[in-house]
Short mmCIF file of C-alpha atoms in Angstrom, two decimals:
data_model
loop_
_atom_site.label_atom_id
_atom_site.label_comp_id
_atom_site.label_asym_id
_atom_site.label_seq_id
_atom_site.Cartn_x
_atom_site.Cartn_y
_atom_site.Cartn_z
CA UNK A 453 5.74 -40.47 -63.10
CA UNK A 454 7.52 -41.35 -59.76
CA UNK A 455 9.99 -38.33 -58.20
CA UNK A 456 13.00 -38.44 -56.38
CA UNK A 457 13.42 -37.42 -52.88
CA UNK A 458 14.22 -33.09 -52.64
CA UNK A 459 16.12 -32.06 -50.15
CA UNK A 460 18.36 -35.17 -50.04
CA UNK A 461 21.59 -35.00 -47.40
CA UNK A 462 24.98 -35.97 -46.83
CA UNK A 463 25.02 -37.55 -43.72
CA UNK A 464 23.40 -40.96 -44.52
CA UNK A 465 23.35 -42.49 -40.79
CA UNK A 466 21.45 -39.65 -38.79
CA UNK A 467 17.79 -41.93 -38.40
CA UNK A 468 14.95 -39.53 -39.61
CA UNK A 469 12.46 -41.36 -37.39
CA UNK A 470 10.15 -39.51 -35.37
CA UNK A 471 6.97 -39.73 -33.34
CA UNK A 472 5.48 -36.38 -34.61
CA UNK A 473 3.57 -36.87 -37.58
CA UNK A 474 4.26 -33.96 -39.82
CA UNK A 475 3.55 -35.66 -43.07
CA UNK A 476 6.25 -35.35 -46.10
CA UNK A 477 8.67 -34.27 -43.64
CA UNK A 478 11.32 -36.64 -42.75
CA UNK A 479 14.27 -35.33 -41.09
CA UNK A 480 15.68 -32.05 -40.34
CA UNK A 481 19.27 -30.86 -43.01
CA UNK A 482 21.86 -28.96 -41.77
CA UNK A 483 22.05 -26.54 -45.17
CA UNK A 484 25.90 -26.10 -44.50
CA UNK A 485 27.20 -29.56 -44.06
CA UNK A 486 24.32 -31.88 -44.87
CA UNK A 487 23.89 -33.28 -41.28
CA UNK A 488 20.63 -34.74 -40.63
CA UNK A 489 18.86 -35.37 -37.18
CA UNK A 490 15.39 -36.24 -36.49
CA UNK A 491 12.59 -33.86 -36.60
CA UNK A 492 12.29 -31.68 -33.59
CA UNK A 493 12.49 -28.24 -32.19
CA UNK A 494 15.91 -27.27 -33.35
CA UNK A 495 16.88 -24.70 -35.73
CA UNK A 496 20.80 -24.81 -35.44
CA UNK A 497 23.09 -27.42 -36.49
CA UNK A 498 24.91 -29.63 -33.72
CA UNK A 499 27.69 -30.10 -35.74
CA UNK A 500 28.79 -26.75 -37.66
CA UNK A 501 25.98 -24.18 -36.35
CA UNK A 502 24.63 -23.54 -39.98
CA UNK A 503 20.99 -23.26 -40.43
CA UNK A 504 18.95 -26.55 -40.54
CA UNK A 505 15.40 -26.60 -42.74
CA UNK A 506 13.05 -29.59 -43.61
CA UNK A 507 14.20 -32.38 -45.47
CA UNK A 508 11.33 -34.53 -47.24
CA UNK A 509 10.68 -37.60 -48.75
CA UNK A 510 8.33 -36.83 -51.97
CA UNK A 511 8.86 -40.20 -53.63
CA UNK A 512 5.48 -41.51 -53.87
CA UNK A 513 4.38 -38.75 -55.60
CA UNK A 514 2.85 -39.23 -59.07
CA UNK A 515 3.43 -36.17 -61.10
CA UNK A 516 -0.51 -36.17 -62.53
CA UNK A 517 -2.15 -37.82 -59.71
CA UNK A 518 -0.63 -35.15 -57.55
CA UNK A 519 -1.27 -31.60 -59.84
CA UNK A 520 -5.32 -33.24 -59.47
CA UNK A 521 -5.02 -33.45 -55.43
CA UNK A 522 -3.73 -30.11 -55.45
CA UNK A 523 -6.20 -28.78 -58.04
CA UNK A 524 -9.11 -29.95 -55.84
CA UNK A 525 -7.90 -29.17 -52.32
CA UNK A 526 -9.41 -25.92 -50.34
CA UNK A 527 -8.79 -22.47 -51.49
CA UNK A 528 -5.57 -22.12 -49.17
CA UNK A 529 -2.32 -23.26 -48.34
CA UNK A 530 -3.42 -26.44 -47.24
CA UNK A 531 -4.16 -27.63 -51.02
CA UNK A 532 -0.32 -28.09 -50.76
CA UNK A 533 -0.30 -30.62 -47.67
CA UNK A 534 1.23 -32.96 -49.16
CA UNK A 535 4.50 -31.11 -49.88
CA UNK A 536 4.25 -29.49 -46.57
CA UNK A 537 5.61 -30.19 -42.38
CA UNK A 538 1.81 -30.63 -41.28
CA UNK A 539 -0.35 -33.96 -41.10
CA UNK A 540 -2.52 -34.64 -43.55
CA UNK A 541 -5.67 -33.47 -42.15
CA UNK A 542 -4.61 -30.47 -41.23
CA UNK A 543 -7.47 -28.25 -42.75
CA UNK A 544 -9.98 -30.15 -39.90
CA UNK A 545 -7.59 -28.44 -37.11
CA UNK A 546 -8.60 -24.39 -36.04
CA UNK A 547 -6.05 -22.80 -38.13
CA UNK A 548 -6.39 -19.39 -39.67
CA UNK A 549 -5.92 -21.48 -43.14
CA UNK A 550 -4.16 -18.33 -45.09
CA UNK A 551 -3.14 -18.27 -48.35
CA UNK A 552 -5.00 -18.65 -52.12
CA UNK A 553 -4.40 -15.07 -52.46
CA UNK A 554 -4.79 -13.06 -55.63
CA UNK A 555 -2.34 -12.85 -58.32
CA UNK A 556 -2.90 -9.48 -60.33
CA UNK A 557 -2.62 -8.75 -63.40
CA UNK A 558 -1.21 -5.47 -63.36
CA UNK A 559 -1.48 -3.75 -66.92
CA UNK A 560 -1.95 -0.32 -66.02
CA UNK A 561 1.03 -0.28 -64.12
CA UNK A 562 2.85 -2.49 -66.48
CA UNK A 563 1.91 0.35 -69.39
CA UNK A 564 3.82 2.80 -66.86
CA UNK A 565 6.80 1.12 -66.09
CA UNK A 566 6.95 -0.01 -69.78
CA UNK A 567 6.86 -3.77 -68.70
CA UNK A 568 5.84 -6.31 -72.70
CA UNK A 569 6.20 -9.49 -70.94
CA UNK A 570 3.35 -9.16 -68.57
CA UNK A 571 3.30 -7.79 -65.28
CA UNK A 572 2.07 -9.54 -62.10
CA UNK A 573 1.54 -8.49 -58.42
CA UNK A 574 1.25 -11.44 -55.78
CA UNK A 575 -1.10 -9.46 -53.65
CA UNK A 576 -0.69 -10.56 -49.59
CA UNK A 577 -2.65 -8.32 -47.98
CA UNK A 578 -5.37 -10.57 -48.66
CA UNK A 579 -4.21 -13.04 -45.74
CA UNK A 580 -6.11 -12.99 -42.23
CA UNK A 581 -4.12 -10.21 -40.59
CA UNK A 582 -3.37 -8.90 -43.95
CA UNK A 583 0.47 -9.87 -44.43
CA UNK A 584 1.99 -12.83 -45.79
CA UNK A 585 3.16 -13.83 -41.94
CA UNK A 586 0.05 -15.45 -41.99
CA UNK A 587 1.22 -18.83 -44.15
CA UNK A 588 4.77 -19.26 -41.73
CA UNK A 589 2.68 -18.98 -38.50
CA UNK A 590 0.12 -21.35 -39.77
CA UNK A 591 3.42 -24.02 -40.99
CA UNK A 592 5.01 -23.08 -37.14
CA UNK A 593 1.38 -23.15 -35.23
CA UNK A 594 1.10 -27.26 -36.93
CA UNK A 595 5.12 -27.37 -35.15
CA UNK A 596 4.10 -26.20 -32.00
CA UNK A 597 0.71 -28.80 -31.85
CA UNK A 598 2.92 -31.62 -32.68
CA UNK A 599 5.61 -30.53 -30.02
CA UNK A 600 3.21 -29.87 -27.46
CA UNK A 601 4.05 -26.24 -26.67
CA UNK A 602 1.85 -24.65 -25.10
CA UNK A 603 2.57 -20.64 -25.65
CA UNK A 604 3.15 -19.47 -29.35
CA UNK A 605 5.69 -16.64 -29.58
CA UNK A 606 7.83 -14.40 -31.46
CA UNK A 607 10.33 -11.64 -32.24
CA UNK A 608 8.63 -9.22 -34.63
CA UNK A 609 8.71 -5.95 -36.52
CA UNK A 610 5.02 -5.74 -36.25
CA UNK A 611 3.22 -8.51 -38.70
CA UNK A 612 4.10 -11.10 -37.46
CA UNK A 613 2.79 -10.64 -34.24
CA UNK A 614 -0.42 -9.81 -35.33
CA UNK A 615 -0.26 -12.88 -37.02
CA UNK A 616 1.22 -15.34 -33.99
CA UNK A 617 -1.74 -12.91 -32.05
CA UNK A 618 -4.73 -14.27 -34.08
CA UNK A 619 -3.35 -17.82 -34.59
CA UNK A 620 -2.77 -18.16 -30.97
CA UNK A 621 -6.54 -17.15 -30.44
CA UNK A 622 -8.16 -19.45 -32.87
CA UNK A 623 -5.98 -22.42 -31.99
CA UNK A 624 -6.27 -21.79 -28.09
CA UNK A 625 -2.85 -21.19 -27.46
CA UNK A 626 -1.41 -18.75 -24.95
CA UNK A 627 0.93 -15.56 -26.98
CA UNK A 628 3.52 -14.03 -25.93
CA UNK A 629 5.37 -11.65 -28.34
CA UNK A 630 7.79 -9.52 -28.06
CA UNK A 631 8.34 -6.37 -30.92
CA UNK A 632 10.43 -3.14 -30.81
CA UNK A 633 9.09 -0.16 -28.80
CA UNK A 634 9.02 2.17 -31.36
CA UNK A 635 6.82 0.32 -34.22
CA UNK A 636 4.18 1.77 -36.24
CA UNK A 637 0.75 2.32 -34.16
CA UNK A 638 -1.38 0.47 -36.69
CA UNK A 639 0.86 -2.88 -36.19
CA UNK A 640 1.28 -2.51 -32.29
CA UNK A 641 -3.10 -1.94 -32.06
CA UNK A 642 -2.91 -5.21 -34.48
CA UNK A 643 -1.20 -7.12 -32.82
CA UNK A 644 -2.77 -6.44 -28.69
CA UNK A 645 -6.50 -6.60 -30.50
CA UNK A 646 -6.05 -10.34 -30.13
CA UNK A 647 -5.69 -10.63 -26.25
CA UNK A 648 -2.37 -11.84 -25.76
CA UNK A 649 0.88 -10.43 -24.10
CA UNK A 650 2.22 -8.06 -26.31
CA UNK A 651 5.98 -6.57 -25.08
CA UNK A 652 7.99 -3.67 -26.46
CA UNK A 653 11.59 -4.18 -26.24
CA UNK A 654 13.95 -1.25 -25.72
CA UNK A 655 15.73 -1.19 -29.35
CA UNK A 656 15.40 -2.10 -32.85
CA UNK A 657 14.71 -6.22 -34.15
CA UNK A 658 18.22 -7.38 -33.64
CA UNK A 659 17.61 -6.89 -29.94
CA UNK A 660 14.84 -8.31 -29.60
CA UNK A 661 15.69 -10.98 -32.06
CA UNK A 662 18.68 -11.67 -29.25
CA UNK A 663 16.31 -11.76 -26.27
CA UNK A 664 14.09 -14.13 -27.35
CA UNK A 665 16.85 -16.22 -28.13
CA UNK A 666 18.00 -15.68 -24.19
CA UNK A 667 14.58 -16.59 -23.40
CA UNK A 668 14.47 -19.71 -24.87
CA UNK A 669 17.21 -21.13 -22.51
CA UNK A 670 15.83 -19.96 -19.78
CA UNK A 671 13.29 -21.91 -17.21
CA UNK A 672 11.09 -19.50 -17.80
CA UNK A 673 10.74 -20.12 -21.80
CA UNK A 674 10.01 -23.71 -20.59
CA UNK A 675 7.18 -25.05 -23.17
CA UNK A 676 7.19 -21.92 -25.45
CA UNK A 677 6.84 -22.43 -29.26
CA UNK A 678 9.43 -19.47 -30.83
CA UNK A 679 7.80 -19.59 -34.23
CA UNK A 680 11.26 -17.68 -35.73
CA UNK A 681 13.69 -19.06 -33.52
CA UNK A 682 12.90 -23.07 -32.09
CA UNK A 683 10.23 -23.68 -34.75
CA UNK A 684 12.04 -21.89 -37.65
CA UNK A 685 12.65 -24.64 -40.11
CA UNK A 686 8.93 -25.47 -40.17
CA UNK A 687 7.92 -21.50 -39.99
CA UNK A 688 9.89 -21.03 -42.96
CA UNK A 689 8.38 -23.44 -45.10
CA UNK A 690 5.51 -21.09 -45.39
CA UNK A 691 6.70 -19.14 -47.80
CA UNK A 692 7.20 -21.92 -50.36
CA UNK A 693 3.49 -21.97 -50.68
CA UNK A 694 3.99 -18.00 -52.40
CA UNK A 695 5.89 -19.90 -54.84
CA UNK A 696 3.58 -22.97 -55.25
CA UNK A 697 0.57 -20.32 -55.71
CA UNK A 698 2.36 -17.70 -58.39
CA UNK A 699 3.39 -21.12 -60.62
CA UNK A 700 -0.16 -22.69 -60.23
CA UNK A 701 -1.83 -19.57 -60.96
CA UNK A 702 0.17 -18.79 -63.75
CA UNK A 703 -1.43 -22.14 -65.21
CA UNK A 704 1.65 -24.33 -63.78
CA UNK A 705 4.22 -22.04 -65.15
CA UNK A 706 7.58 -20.73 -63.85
CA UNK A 707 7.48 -16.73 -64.35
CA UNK A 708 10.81 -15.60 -65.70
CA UNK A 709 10.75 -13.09 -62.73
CA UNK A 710 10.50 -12.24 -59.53
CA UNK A 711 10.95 -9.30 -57.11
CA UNK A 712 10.47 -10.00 -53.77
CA UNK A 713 11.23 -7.88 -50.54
CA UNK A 714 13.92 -8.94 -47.92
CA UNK A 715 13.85 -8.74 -44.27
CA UNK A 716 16.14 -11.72 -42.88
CA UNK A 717 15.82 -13.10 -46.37
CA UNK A 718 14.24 -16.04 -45.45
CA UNK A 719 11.08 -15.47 -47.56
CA UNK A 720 13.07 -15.32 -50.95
CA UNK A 721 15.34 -18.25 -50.30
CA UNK A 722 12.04 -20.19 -49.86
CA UNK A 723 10.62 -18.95 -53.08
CA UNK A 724 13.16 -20.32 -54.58
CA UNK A 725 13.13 -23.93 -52.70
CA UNK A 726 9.32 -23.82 -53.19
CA UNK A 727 10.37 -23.29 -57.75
CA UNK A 728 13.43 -25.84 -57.13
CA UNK A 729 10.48 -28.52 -55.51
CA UNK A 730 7.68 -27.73 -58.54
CA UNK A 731 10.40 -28.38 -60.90
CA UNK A 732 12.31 -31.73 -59.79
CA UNK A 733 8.14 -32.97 -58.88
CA UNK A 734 7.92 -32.58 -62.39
CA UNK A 735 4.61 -29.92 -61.90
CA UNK A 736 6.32 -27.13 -63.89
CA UNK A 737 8.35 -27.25 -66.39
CA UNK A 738 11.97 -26.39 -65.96
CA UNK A 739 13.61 -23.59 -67.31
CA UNK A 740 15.46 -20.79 -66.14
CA UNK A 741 14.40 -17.87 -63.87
CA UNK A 742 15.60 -14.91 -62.19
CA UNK A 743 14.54 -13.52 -58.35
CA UNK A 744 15.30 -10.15 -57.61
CA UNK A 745 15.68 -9.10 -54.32
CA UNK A 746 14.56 -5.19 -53.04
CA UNK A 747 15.12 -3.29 -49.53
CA UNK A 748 15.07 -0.26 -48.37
CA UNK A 749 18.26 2.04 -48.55
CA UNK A 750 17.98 2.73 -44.55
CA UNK A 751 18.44 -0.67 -43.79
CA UNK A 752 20.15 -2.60 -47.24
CA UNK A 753 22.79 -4.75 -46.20
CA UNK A 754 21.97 -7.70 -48.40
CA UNK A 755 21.99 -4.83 -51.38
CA UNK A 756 25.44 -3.13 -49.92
CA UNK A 757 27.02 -7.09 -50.03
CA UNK A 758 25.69 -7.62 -53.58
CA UNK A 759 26.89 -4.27 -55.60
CA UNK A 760 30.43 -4.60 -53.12
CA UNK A 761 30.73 -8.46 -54.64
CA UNK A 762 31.15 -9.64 -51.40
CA UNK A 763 29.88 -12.79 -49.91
CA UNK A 764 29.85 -12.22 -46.19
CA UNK A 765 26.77 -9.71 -45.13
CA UNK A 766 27.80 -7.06 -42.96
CA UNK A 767 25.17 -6.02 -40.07
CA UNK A 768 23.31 -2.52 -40.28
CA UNK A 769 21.65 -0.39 -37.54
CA UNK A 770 18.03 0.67 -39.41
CA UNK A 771 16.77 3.76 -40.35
CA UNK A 772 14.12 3.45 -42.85
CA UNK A 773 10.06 3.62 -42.54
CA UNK A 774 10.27 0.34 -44.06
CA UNK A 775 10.34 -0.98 -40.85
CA UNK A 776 8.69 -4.47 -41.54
CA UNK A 777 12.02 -5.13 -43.80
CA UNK A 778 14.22 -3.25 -40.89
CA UNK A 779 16.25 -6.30 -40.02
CA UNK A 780 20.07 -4.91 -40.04
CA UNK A 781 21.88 -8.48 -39.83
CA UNK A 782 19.58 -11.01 -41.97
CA UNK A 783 20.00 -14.77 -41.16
CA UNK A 784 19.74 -15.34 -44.28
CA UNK A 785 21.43 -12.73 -46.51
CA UNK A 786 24.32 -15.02 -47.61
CA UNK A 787 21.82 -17.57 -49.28
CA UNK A 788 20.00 -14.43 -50.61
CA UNK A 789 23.20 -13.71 -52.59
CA UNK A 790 23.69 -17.11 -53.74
CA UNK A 791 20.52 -17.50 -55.45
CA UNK A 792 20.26 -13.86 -56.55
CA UNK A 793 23.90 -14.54 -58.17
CA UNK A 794 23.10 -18.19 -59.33
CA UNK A 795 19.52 -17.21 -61.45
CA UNK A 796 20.99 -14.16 -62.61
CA UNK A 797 19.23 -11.96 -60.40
CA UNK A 798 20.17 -8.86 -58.33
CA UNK A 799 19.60 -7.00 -54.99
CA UNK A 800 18.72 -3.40 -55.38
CA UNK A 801 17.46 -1.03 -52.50
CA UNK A 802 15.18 2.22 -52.78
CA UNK A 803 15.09 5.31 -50.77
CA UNK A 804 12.26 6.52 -48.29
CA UNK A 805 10.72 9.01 -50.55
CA UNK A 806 10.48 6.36 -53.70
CA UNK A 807 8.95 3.46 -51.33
CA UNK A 808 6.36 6.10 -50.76
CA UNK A 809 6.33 7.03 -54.69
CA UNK A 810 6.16 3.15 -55.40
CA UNK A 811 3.28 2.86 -52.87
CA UNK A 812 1.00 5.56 -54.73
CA UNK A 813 2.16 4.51 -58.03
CA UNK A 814 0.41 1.18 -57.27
CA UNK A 815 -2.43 2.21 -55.74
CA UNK A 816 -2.80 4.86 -58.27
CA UNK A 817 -2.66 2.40 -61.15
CA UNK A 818 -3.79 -0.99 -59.64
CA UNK A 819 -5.98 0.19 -57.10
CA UNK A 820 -3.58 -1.83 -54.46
CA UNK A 821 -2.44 -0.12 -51.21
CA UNK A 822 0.35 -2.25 -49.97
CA UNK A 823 2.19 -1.35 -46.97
CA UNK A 824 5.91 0.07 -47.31
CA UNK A 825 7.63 -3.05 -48.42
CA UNK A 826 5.52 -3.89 -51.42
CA UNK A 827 6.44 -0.11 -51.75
CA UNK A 828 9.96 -1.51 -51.93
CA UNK A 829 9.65 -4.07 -54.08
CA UNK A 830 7.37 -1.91 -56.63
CA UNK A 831 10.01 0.62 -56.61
CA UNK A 832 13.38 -1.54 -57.18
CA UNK A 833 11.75 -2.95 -59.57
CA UNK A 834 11.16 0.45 -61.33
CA UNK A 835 14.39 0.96 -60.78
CA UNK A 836 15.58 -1.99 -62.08
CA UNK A 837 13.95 -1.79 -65.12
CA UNK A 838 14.98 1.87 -65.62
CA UNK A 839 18.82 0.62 -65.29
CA UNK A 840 18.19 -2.40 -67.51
CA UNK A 841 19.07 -5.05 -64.83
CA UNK A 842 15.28 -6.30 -65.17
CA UNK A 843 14.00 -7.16 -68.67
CA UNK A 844 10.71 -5.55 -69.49
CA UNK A 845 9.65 -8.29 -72.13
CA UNK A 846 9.76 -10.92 -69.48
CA UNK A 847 6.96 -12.59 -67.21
CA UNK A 848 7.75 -10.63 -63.88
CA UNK A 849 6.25 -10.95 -60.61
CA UNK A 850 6.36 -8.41 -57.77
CA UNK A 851 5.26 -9.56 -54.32
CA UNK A 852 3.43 -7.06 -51.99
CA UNK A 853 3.26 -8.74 -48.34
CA UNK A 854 1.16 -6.51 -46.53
CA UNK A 855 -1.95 -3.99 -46.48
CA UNK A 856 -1.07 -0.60 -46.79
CA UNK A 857 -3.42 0.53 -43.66
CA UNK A 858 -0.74 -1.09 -41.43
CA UNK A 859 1.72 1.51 -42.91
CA UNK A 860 -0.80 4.87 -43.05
CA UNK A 861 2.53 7.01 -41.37
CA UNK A 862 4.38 6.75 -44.90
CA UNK A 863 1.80 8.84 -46.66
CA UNK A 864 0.38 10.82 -44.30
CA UNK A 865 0.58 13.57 -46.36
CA UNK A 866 -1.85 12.03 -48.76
CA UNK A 867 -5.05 13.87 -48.15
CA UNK A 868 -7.95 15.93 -49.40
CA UNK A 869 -7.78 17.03 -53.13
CA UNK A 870 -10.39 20.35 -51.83
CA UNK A 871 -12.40 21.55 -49.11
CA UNK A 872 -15.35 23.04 -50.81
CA UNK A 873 -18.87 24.64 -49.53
CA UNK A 874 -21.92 22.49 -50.63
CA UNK A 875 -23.45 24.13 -53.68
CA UNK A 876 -22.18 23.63 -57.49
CA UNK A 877 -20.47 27.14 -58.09
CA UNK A 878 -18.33 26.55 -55.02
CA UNK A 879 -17.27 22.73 -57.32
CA UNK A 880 -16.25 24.87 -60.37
CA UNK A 881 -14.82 27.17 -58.41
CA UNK A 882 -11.94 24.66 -57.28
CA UNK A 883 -11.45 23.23 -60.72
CA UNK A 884 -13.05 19.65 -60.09
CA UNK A 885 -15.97 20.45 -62.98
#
């Protein structure tokens, strides 16, 4: 069957034409007021300042016709061109083509947590630099081509400038990136390995969040590709792939849950455009689900808004060794409590010590070292279950975005179970026979 167009606007006299050729995409949509202008490097609205994202136009889409193209396309996020900003041969351009990653089963942890319904870990550490960063800067990276920009940047807390790093390289783009001074050793060494300009900024991401957005202005920022700031609408569209792979890997199936980590929220508010798309394409079948969202008590102020009731976020300075989620005044926490609030959801947050619990709880029962913030997610949901918010006889889904040897400062601790001399008595002797 045919489909209507998602991600229809207002405004009905903005023209959508454009010379870039980024496939289904067809305008950009203020998500505020509707107003539509043509596809470009923008990210704020003209006419109210709210957000703008990609609007598309999926009506040619056969429902059947479509599940087969996706079903035979390559083992990445490109199977899902054709509901993505990006051209349709994109998989012939150098791209670090991330995505396809493994979706766990995760009984043994299920059995400990006490989870009937069938437990599931979206496992992201399986992505080029081993976070899910990798799918936005691939969606920005296809921005930045079309727009001619010729230096790919970023404000990060550490993953995703290892990721803008290596896509830079492969593409043969100039980086420039710009992180916090004080990040986690393992993420700054990641992100300089890939011979571009790597700068600490004096504070934590808000500030260099706000630089970068001085820098674009500037003369000096003059053909630079921001792939969170100037290329954000297409950046974010990344993330719907997570969704796209959980549903198609569940055998085209909605789970009735999902727990997924927030930094500026973006990545959850995706998720849930990517479910909203498989649904009204008619590629899963529509019923209702619930998203979960999980940070870190040090920096929770999507989870402070949500048990206070309150709709407006209030900004947080960070203190938590979560620092990939460390983002004290999230862009997008207000949507985050919409769509928490509106699938009958909830945003919890977890202290230091049980994101470090959560982290050896996984790896001690799924053999999965994820890096703090799938320590976050595993341990609101724990938590969440425990307090009866989540229901344990329900399909749930718990994201881990990054490899755990990004994070190795969280359990340093973890160590050596003996030191013993090399002969059998000196074994017994330290209780291992």
């Amino acid at each position: 069957m045919a489909v209507q167009t998602v991600a229809s606007t207002t405004d009905t006299t903005a023209s959508s034409a454009s010379s870039v050729d980024l496939g289904p995409a067809a305008a950009l949509s203020c998500r505020e007021c509707g107003h539509r202008v043509p596809l470009g490097p923008v990210f704020a609205c003209e006419e109210c300042f709210g957000p703008l994202e990609i609007a598309y136009d999926f009506s040619a889409h056969d429902t059947e016709e479509l599940r087969r193209r996706i079903e035979a396309g390559p083992a990445n996020i490109w199977r899902y061109a054709p509901l993505l900003p990006v051209p349709a041969d994109v998989a012939t351009k150098p791209n670090m083509n991330p995505g396809w990653t493994k979706l766990v089963k995760a009984d043994n942890l299920a059995r400990e947590l006490g989870v009937t319904g069938g437990l599931y870990v979206k496992d992201d550490s399986g992505n080029p630099t081993h976070s899910f960063k990798d799918r936005v800067v691939a969606q920005a990276l296809e921005a930045a081509r079309a727009f001619g920009f010729t230096t790919l940047s970023c404000s990060s807390t550490g993953n995703l400038a290892g990721a803008v790093g290596a896509a830079a390289a492969r593409a043969g783009f100039r980086s420039c990136v710009f992180i916090p001074h004080d990040l986690e050793q393992g993420k700054v060494v990641m992100a300089a390995v890939y011979g571009g300009e790597l700068v600490g900024i004096e504070g934590n991401y808000d500030d260099v969040n706000r630089f970068c957005s001085e820098l674009i202005g500037d003369p000096a920022g003059e053909g630079w590709g921001f792939v969170n700031v100037n290329l954000r609408p297409y950046y974010a569209e990344g993330s719907k792939t997570l969704a796209y792979e959980i549903c198609e890997q569940l055998g085209w199936r909605l789970p009735d849950q999902l727990v997924v980590p927030i930094a500026s929220g973006s990545q959850l508010t995706k998720i849930d455009k990517g479910l909203k798309e498989l649904i009204e394409l008619g590629l899963v079948e529509d019923r209702p689900y619930k998203i979960f969202g999980a940070q870190a008590e040090g920096c929770s102020p999507v989870s402070t808004a949500y048990k206070a009731g309150h709709d407006v976020v209030r900004p947080q300075k960070p203190n938590t060794i979560a620092k990939s989620l460390a983002i004290g005044n999230p862009a997008d926490g207000p949507y985050v409590l919409d769509i928490a609030r509106r699938t009958g959801g909830a945003v919890e947050d977890v202290t230091d010590e049980q994101v470090v619990d959560a982290i050896k709880l996984l790896a001690r029962t799924e053999g999965i070292f994820a890096e703090t913030a799938g320590g976050v997610t595993v341990g609101v949901t724990k938590k969440l279950i425990e307090s009866g918010v989540l229901d344990p006889s329900l399909t749930t889904v718990v994201l881990n975005t990054g490899d755990g040897l990004k994070t190795l400062d969280a359990v340093a601790g973890t160590g050596l179970t003996a030191t013993i001399r090399p002969n059998l008595d000196s074994f017994r002797e330290a209780g291992l026979a």
